[in-house]
mmCIF file of C-alpha atoms and ligand atoms in Angstrom:
data_model
loop_
_atom_site.group_PDB
_atom_site.id
_atom_site.type_symbol
_atom_site.label_atom_id
_atom_site.label_comp_id
_atom_site.label_asym_id
_atom_site.label_seq_id
_atom_site.Cartn_x
_atom_site.Cartn_y
_atom_site.Cartn_z
ATOM 1 C CA MET M 1 111.167 151.423 123.907
ATOM 2 C CA LYS M 2 111.303 147.284 123.198
ATOM 3 C CA SER M 3 114.949 146.871 123.410
ATOM 4 C CA LEU M 4 114.819 149.455 126.263
ATOM 5 C CA GLY M 5 112.772 147.098 127.939
ATOM 6 C CA LEU M 6 115.219 144.030 127.521
ATOM 7 C CA LEU M 7 117.952 146.017 127.854
ATOM 8 C CA LEU M 8 116.980 147.217 131.637
ATOM 9 C CA ALA M 9 115.883 143.900 132.437
ATOM 10 C CA PHE M 10 119.042 142.841 131.422
ATOM 11 C CA ILE M 11 120.631 144.955 133.956
ATOM 12 C CA LEU M 12 118.105 144.157 136.737
ATOM 13 C CA PHE M 13 118.086 140.395 136.331
ATOM 14 C CA GLY M 14 121.148 139.651 133.913
ATOM 15 C CA THR M 15 123.172 141.377 137.201
ATOM 16 C CA GLY M 16 121.903 139.296 139.953
ATOM 17 C CA CYS M 17 123.710 135.679 138.904
ATOM 18 C CA TYR M 18 127.230 138.357 139.792
ATOM 19 C CA TYR M 19 125.837 138.306 143.321
ATOM 20 C CA ASP M 20 125.868 134.828 144.293
ATOM 21 C CA LYS M 21 129.541 133.921 144.646
ATOM 22 C CA ALA M 22 130.715 133.895 147.879
ATOM 23 C CA GLU M 23 133.287 135.877 146.801
ATOM 24 C CA GLU M 24 131.286 139.111 144.800
ATOM 25 C CA LEU M 25 129.374 139.375 147.922
ATOM 26 C CA TYR M 26 132.338 139.682 150.334
ATOM 27 C CA PRO M 27 134.821 141.187 148.806
ATOM 28 C CA PRO M 28 137.899 141.213 150.920
ATOM 29 C CA GLY M 29 137.470 144.938 152.678
ATOM 30 C CA ASP M 30 134.419 144.421 152.100
ATOM 31 C CA CYS M 31 133.807 141.664 155.238
ATOM 32 C CA ASP M 32 132.197 143.360 158.281
ATOM 33 C CA THR M 33 135.069 143.027 161.135
ATOM 34 C CA ALA M 34 134.374 146.023 162.695
ATOM 35 C CA THR M 35 131.264 144.903 164.547
ATOM 36 C CA VAL M 36 131.817 140.690 164.904
ATOM 37 C CA GLY M 37 130.146 139.170 168.526
ATOM 38 C CA TRP M 38 128.684 135.885 169.589
ATOM 39 C CA SER M 39 125.231 136.908 168.739
ATOM 40 C CA ALA M 40 125.140 138.722 165.793
ATOM 41 C CA THR M 41 128.381 137.020 163.681
ATOM 42 C CA VAL M 42 129.403 133.606 165.126
ATOM 43 C CA LYS M 43 126.135 131.809 166.353
ATOM 44 C CA PRO M 44 124.559 132.867 162.971
ATOM 45 C CA ILE M 45 127.117 130.902 161.027
ATOM 46 C CA LEU M 46 127.121 127.817 163.585
ATOM 47 C CA GLN M 47 123.899 127.559 163.571
ATOM 48 C CA ASN M 48 123.431 127.567 159.630
ATOM 49 C CA ARG M 49 127.017 125.251 158.856
ATOM 50 C CA CYS M 50 127.695 122.988 162.418
ATOM 51 C CA TYR M 51 125.252 122.387 164.617
ATOM 52 C CA ALA M 52 123.509 119.716 162.821
ATOM 53 C CA CYS M 53 125.977 117.541 163.284
ATOM 54 C CA HIS M 54 127.412 119.328 166.630
ATOM 55 C CA ASN M 55 125.125 120.763 169.332
ATOM 56 C CA ALA M 56 124.530 119.299 172.698
ATOM 57 C CA ALA M 57 122.011 116.730 171.382
ATOM 58 C CA SER M 58 123.640 115.733 168.125
ATOM 59 C CA ALA M 59 126.768 115.641 169.086
ATOM 60 C CA ASN M 60 127.131 112.001 170.858
ATOM 61 C CA VAL M 61 125.805 111.146 167.461
ATOM 62 C CA SER M 62 126.797 112.804 163.876
ATOM 63 C CA GLY M 63 129.472 114.722 165.463
ATOM 64 C CA ALA M 64 132.770 112.611 167.114
ATOM 65 C CA GLY M 65 131.119 114.408 171.017
ATOM 66 C CA ILE M 66 132.438 117.350 170.165
ATOM 67 C CA ALA M 67 129.353 119.892 171.506
ATOM 68 C CA LEU M 68 129.349 123.553 170.702
ATOM 69 C CA GLU M 69 126.531 123.824 172.126
ATOM 70 C CA PRO M 70 125.301 125.840 174.298
ATOM 71 C CA TYR M 71 128.142 128.668 174.511
ATOM 72 C CA SER M 72 128.951 126.460 176.857
ATOM 73 C CA ASN M 73 129.910 123.337 175.715
ATOM 74 C CA LEU M 74 131.836 126.380 173.496
ATOM 75 C CA GLN M 75 133.645 128.055 175.213
ATOM 76 C CA SER M 76 135.471 124.803 176.908
ATOM 77 C CA PHE M 77 136.165 122.981 173.557
ATOM 78 C CA LEU M 78 137.750 126.819 172.615
ATOM 79 C CA ASN M 79 139.369 126.670 176.181
ATOM 80 C CA SER M 80 141.968 123.656 175.629
ATOM 81 C CA ASN M 81 141.640 122.789 171.441
ATOM 82 C CA SER M 82 141.055 126.336 169.929
ATOM 83 C CA GLN M 83 143.587 125.567 166.879
ATOM 84 C CA ALA M 84 141.792 122.237 166.533
ATOM 85 C CA PHE M 85 138.864 124.254 166.201
ATOM 86 C CA LEU M 86 140.887 126.635 163.438
ATOM 87 C CA GLY M 87 142.437 124.445 161.774
ATOM 88 C CA ALA M 88 139.020 122.394 160.955
ATOM 89 C CA ILE M 89 137.546 125.457 159.625
ATOM 90 C CA GLN M 90 140.492 126.472 158.378
ATOM 91 C CA HIS M 91 140.791 123.299 156.170
ATOM 92 C CA GLY M 92 144.870 123.312 158.064
ATOM 93 C CA SER M 93 146.695 120.358 157.265
ATOM 94 C CA GLY M 94 146.686 117.550 159.870
ATOM 95 C CA TYR M 95 142.914 118.156 160.987
ATOM 96 C CA SER M 96 139.516 117.255 159.961
ATOM 97 C CA PRO M 97 138.126 119.608 157.463
ATOM 98 C CA MET M 98 134.486 121.037 158.770
ATOM 99 C CA PRO M 99 131.351 121.345 158.228
ATOM 100 C CA LYS M 100 132.112 117.666 157.150
ATOM 101 C CA GLY M 101 130.336 116.960 154.280
ATOM 102 C CA GLY M 102 129.904 121.064 153.436
ATOM 103 C CA GLY M 103 131.502 123.939 151.360
ATOM 104 C CA LYS M 104 133.944 125.368 153.545
ATOM 105 C CA LEU M 105 132.924 128.968 154.806
ATOM 106 C CA SER M 106 133.261 131.875 153.338
ATOM 107 C CA ASP M 107 136.694 134.282 153.875
ATOM 108 C CA CYS M 108 134.522 136.497 155.249
ATOM 109 C CA GLU M 109 132.954 134.698 157.782
ATOM 110 C CA LEU M 110 136.418 132.930 158.371
ATOM 111 C CA LEU M 111 137.910 136.482 158.701
ATOM 112 C CA GLN M 112 134.753 137.144 162.134
ATOM 113 C CA ILE M 113 135.565 133.967 163.520
ATOM 114 C CA ASN M 114 139.469 134.336 163.565
ATOM 115 C CA GLN M 115 138.875 137.419 164.912
ATOM 116 C CA TRP M 116 136.717 136.876 167.756
ATOM 117 C CA ILE M 117 138.671 133.920 169.466
ATOM 118 C CA ALA M 118 141.248 135.734 169.099
ATOM 119 C CA GLY M 119 139.620 138.992 170.627
ATOM 120 C CA GLY M 120 139.112 135.925 173.638
ATOM 121 C CA TYR M 121 135.392 134.157 172.445
ATOM 122 C CA PRO M 122 133.506 136.370 174.212
ATOM 123 C CA GLU M 123 129.693 136.140 174.652
ATOM 124 C CA ASN M 124 128.663 139.541 173.140
HETATM 125 C C1 HEC C 201 127.882 117.100 159.182
HETATM 126 C C2 HEC C 201 128.223 116.574 160.078
HETATM 127 C C3 HEC C 201 128.606 117.804 160.368
HETATM 128 C C4 HEC C 201 129.151 118.872 160.410
HETATM 129 C C5 HEC C 201 128.267 119.901 159.829
HETATM 130 C C6 HEC C 201 129.946 119.849 161.095
HETATM 131 N N1 HEC C 201 130.948 118.475 161.597
HETATM 132 FE FE1 HEC C 201 132.957 118.837 162.294
HETATM 133 N N2 HEC C 201 132.844 116.518 162.893
HETATM 134 C C7 HEC C 201 132.266 115.910 162.528
HETATM 135 C C8 HEC C 201 132.428 114.845 162.620
HETATM 136 C C9 HEC C 201 131.369 113.208 162.083
HETATM 137 C C10 HEC C 201 133.596 115.306 163.647
HETATM 138 C C11 HEC C 201 135.279 113.718 163.852
HETATM 139 C C12 HEC C 201 136.111 113.458 162.461
HETATM 140 C C13 HEC C 201 135.144 113.242 161.337
HETATM 141 O O1 HEC C 201 134.894 112.256 161.152
HETATM 142 O O2 HEC C 201 136.000 114.375 160.323
HETATM 143 C C14 HEC C 201 133.532 115.919 163.193
HETATM 144 C C15 HEC C 201 135.019 116.933 163.680
HETATM 145 C C16 HEC C 201 135.369 118.185 164.571
HETATM 146 C C17 HEC C 201 136.311 118.932 164.909
HETATM 147 C C18 HEC C 201 137.726 118.405 165.310
HETATM 148 C C19 HEC C 201 138.364 118.149 164.005
HETATM 149 C C20 HEC C 201 139.565 117.743 164.119
HETATM 150 O O3 HEC C 201 140.186 117.892 163.426
HETATM 151 O O4 HEC C 201 140.082 118.174 165.677
HETATM 152 C C21 HEC C 201 135.817 119.834 164.996
HETATM 153 C C22 HEC C 201 136.897 121.443 165.791
HETATM 154 C C23 HEC C 201 134.566 119.961 163.965
HETATM 155 N N3 HEC C 201 134.291 119.768 163.291
HETATM 156 C C24 HEC C 201 134.202 121.830 163.981
HETATM 157 C C25 HEC C 201 132.877 121.456 163.304
HETATM 158 C C26 HEC C 201 132.227 123.475 162.935
HETATM 159 C C27 HEC C 201 133.578 124.315 164.031
HETATM 160 C C28 HEC C 201 131.636 123.158 162.335
HETATM 161 C C29 HEC C 201 130.935 124.135 161.334
HETATM 162 C C30 HEC C 201 131.906 125.359 160.416
HETATM 163 C C31 HEC C 201 131.695 121.647 161.710
HETATM 164 N N4 HEC C 201 132.232 120.988 162.592
HETATM 165 C C32 HEC C 201 130.435 121.383 161.456
HETATM 166 C C33 HEC C 201 130.381 116.511 162.066
HETATM 167 C C34 HEC C 201 130.090 117.282 161.206
#
């Protein structure tokens, strides 16, 4: 009985670590790109990873003058600089890797943002 309990504990808690890695959380093919939208998908990513430096107020202080919030500012930036936006988040050569000083976005987040931009970045 005691060893069964240990076994159960191992199964329940031991495997928890398995899910700590982004690749495990979002294995290829398990990334939701069917329902990508501004409010549900892209905005939360930017809020978590970009707006500390690129919101309307912080942009001039820590975001090199690039305001990516509110949506209208992001839209004007993308209208003229969508290549730089994608280059920065994909860590493409010739672009400043974003988020600055933080880990790269997950493959799934990159796929979702790519798709949203390719679809004309609607405010949906
Ligand atoms: C810690 C502050 C900080 C965070 C967080 C941050 N940025 Fe930046 N970003 C900057 C600064 C500063 C620059 C100016 C270039 C440089 O210093 O590397 C910049 C430049 C950029 C550029 C222009 C890059 C180029 O090469 O032309 C884009 C696009 C951009 N950021 C988008 C983002 C996005 C999208 C995120 C979130 C995924 C993000 N940034 C997160 C501070 C930040």
